[in-house]
Short mmCIF file of C-alpha atoms and ligand atoms in Angstrom, two decimals:
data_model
loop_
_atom_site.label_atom_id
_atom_site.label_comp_id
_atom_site.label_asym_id
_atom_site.label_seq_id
_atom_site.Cartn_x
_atom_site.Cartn_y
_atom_site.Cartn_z
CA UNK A 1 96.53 65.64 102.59
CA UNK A 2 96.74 67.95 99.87
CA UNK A 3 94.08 70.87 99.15
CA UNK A 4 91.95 70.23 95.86
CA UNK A 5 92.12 72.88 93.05
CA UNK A 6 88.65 73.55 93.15
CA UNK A 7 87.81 74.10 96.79
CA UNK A 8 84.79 73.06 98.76
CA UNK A 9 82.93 75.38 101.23
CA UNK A 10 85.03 78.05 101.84
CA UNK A 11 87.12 77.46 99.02
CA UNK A 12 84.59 77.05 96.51
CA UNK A 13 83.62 78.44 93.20
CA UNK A 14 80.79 80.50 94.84
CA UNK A 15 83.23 81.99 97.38
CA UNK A 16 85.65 82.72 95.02
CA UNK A 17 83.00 84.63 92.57
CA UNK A 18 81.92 86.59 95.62
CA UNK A 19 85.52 88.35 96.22
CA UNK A 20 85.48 88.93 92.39
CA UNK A 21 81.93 91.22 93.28
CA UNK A 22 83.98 92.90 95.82
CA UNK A 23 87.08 93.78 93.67
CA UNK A 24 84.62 94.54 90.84
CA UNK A 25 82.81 97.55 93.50
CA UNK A 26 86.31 98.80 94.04
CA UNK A 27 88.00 100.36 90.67
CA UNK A 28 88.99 96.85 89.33
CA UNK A 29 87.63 97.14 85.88
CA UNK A 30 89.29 94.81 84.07
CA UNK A 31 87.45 91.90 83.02
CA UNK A 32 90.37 89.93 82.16
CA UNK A 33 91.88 89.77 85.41
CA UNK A 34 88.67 89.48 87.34
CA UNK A 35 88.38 86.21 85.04
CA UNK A 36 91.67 85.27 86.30
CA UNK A 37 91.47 86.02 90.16
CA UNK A 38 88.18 84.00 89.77
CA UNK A 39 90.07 80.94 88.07
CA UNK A 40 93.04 80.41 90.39
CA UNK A 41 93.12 78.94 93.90
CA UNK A 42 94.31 81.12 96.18
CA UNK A 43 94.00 79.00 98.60
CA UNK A 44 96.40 77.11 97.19
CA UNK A 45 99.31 79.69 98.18
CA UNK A 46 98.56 79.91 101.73
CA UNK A 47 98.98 77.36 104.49
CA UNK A 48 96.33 75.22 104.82
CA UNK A 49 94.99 76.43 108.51
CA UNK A 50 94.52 79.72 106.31
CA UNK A 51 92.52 78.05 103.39
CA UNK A 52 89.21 79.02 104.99
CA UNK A 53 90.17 82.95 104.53
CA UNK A 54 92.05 82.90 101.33
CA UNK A 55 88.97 84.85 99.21
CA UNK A 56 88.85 87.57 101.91
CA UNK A 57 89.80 90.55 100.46
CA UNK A 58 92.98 90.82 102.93
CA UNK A 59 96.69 90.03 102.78
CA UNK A 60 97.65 87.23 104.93
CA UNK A 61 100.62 85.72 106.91
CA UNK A 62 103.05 83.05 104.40
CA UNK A 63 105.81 83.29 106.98
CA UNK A 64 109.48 84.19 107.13
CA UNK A 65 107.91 87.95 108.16
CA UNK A 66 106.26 88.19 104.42
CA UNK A 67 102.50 88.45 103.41
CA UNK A 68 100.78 87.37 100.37
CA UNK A 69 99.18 90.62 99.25
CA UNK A 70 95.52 91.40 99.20
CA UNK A 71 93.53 90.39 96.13
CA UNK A 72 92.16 94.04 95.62
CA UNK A 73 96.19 95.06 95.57
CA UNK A 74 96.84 92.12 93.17
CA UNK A 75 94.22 93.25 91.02
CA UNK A 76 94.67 96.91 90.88
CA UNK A 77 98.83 96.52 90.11
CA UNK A 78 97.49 93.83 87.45
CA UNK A 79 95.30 96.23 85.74
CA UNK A 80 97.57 99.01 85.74
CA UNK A 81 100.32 96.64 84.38
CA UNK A 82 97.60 95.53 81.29
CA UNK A 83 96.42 99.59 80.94
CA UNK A 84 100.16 100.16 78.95
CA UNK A 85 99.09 98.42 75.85
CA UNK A 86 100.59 94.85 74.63
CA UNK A 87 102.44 93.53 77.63
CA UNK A 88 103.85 90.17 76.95
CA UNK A 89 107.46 90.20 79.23
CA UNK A 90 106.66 91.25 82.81
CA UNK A 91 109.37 90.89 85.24
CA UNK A 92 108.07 90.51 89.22
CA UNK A 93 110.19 91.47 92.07
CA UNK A 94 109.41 89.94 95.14
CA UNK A 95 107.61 86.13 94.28
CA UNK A 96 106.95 85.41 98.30
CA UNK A 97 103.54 82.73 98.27
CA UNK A 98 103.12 83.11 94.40
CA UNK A 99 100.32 84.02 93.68
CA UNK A 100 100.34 87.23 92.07
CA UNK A 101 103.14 85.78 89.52
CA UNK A 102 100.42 82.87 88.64
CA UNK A 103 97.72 85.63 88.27
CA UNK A 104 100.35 87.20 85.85
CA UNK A 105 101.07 84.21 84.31
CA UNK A 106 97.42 83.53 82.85
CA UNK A 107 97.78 86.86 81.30
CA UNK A 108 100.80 87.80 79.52
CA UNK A 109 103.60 85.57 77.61
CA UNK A 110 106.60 85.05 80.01
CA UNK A 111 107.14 86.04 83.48
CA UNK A 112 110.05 86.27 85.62
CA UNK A 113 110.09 86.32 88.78
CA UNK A 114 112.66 86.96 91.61
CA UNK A 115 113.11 86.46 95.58
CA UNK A 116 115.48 86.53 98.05
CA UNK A 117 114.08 84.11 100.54
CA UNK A 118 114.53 80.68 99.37
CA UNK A 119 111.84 78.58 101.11
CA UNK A 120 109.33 80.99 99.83
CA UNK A 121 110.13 80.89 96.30
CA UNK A 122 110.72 76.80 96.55
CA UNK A 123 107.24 76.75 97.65
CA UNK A 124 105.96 79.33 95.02
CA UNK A 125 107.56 76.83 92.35
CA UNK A 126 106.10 73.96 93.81
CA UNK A 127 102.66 75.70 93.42
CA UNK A 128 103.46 76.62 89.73
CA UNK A 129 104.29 72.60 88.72
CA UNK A 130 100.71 71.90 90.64
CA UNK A 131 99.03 74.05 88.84
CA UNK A 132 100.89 73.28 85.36
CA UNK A 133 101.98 77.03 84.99
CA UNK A 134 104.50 76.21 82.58
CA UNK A 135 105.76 79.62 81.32
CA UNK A 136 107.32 81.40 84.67
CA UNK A 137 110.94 81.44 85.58
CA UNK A 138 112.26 82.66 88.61
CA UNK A 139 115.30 83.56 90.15
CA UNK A 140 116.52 83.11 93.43
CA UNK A 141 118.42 86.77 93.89
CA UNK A 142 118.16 90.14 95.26
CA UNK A 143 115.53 91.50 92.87
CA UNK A 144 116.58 95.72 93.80
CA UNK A 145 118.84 95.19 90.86
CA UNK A 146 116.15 93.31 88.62
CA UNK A 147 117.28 90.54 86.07
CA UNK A 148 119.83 92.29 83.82
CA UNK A 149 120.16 89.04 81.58
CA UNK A 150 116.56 88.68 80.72
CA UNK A 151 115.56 92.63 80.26
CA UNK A 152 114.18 94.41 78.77
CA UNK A 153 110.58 93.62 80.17
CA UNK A 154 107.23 95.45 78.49
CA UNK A 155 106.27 95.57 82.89
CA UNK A 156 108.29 95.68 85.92
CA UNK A 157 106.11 94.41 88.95
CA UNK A 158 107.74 94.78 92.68
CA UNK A 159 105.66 93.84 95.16
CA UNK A 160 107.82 95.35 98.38
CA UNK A 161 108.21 98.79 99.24
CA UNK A 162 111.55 100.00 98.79
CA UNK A 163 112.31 103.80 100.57
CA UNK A 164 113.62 104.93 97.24
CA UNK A 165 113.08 104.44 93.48
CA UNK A 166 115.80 101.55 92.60
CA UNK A 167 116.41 103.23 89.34
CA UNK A 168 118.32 100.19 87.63
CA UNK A 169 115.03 98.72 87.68
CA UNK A 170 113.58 101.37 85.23
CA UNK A 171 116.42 100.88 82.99
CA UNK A 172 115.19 97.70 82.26
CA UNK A 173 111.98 98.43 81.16
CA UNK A 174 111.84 98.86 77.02
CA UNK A 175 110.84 102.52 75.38
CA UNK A 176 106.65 102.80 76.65
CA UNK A 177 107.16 100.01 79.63
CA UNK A 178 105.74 100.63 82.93
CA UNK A 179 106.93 100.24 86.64
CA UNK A 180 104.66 99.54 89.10
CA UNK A 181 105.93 99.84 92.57
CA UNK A 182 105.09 100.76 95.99
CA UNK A 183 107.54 103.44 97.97
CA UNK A 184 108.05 105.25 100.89
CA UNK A 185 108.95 104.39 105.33
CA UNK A 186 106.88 102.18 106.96
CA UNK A 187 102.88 104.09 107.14
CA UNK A 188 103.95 106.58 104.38
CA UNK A 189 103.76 104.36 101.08
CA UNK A 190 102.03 104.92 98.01
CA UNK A 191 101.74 103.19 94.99
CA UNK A 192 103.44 104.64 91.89
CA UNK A 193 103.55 104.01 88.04
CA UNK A 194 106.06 104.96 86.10
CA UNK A 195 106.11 105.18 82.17
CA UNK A 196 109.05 105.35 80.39
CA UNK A 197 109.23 107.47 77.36
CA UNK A 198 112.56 107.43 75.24
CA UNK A 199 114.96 108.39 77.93
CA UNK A 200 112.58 109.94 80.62
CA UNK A 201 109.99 108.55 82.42
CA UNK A 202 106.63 109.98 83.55
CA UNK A 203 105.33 109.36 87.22
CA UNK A 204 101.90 108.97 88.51
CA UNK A 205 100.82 108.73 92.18
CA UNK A 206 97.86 106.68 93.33
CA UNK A 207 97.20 105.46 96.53
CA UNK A 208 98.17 104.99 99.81
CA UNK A 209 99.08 101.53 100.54
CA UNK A 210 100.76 99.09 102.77
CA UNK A 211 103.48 96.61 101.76
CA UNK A 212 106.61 94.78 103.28
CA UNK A 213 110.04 96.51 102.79
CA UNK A 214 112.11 95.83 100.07
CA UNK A 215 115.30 94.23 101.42
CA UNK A 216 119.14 93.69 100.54
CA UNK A 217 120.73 90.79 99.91
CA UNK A 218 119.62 86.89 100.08
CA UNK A 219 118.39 84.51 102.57
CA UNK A 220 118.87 80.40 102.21
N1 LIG B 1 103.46 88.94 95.48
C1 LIG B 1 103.70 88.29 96.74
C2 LIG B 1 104.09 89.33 97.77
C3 LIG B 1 104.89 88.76 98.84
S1 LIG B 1 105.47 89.96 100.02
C4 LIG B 1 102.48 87.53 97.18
O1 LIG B 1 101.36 88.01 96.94
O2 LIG B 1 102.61 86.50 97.82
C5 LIG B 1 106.88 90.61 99.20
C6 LIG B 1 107.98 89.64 98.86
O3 LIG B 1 109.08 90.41 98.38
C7 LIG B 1 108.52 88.83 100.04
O4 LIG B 1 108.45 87.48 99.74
C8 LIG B 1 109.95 89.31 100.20
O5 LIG B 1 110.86 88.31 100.61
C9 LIG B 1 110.28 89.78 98.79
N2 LIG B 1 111.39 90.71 98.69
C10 LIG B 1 111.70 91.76 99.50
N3 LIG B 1 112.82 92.37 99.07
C11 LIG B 1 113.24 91.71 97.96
C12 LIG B 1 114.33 91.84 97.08
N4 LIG B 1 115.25 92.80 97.21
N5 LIG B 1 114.43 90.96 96.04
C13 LIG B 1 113.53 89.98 95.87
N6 LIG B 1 112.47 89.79 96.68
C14 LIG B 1 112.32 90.64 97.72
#
């Protein structure tokens, strides 16, 4: 039996509309994607014995060692993404359950998207057909290096810490593009934006937060 779209109990609208009160008390501002994290399942993009906590405001387990990130994470890297002006290419490293590329999806023209564990991102595309979101491509690769072929993107999104800045990823971002991007060992991350400006790029710190590592290489 497969989940419905539009939830009962749990699931449902009503639930839903009460994590978007939560992310609105925290600094999630942005109507737009509080419209958006409102509109699509999440439930949808974790396994069904998880359904019932989907629209808690925590990341949860989507196997192979990964997590799909917490909504208040989703939102704030969403907002900062929009913040930069006219965003229409946004390229997303690190697909895992999905969701955050279908919250990305609703809001800006094309995205691409890239992971490194195949049975997560056959799911993720599964979930994309199901939910008719028709204007995501993905790529089935080591995402450190981004997508050379398809750059430059107006965003960069990675949603796994890597220990240092993978700098080939900024040179795919076009003049006033932003990278968003958590960094640092294990306990020690925080989240960092960085603008680039002709041939330099400007760095803000926010906060401290807690992702997966960004890895090497593929798994089948
Ligand atoms: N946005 C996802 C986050 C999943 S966790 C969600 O909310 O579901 C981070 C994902 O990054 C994992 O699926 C992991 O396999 C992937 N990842 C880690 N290193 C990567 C790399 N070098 N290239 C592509 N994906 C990577």
């Amino acid at each position: 039996m497969s989940l419905s779209f539009n939830g009962v109990g749990m699931t449902s609208q009503r639930t839903r509309d009460r994590l978007v009160s939560i992310l609105r008390e925290q600094k999630i501002k942005d109507e737009k994607v509080l419209k958006v994290i409102a509109e699509i399942p999440r439930h949808l993009f974790v396994d069904e014995a998880l359904a019932s906590r989907a629209y808690e405001n925590i990341s949860l387990p989507i196997g192979h060692g990964q997590t799909i990130s917490q909504p208040y994470m989703v939102a704030l890297m969403t907002q900062l993404l929009l913040e930069g002006g006219s965003v229409t290419r946004v390229l997303e490293v690190g697909t895992g359950s999905g969701y955050q590329t279908a919250i990305l999806s609703k809001l800006v023209s094309n995205v691409f998207s890239v992971e490194r564990i195949k049975p997560l991102l056959d799911s993720a595309k599964g979930k994309f057909r199901q939910l008719k979101l028709n204007n995501i491509l993905t790529n089935y690769s080591d995402g450190g290096w981004g997508w050379s072929s398809k750059a430059p993107f107006d965003a960069i999104i990675v949603t796994a810490a890597p220990e240092t800045l993978p700098t080939s990823l900024l040179e795919q971002l076009i003049d006033g593009g932003r990278l968003i991007i958590p960094m640092g060992e294990k306990g020690k991350q925080e989240l960092l934006v960085f603008q680039r400006v002709g041939d330099k790029y400007h760095k803000k710190t926010l906060e401290k937060v807690s992702f997966v590592p960004l890895l090497n290489g593929k798994i089948a």
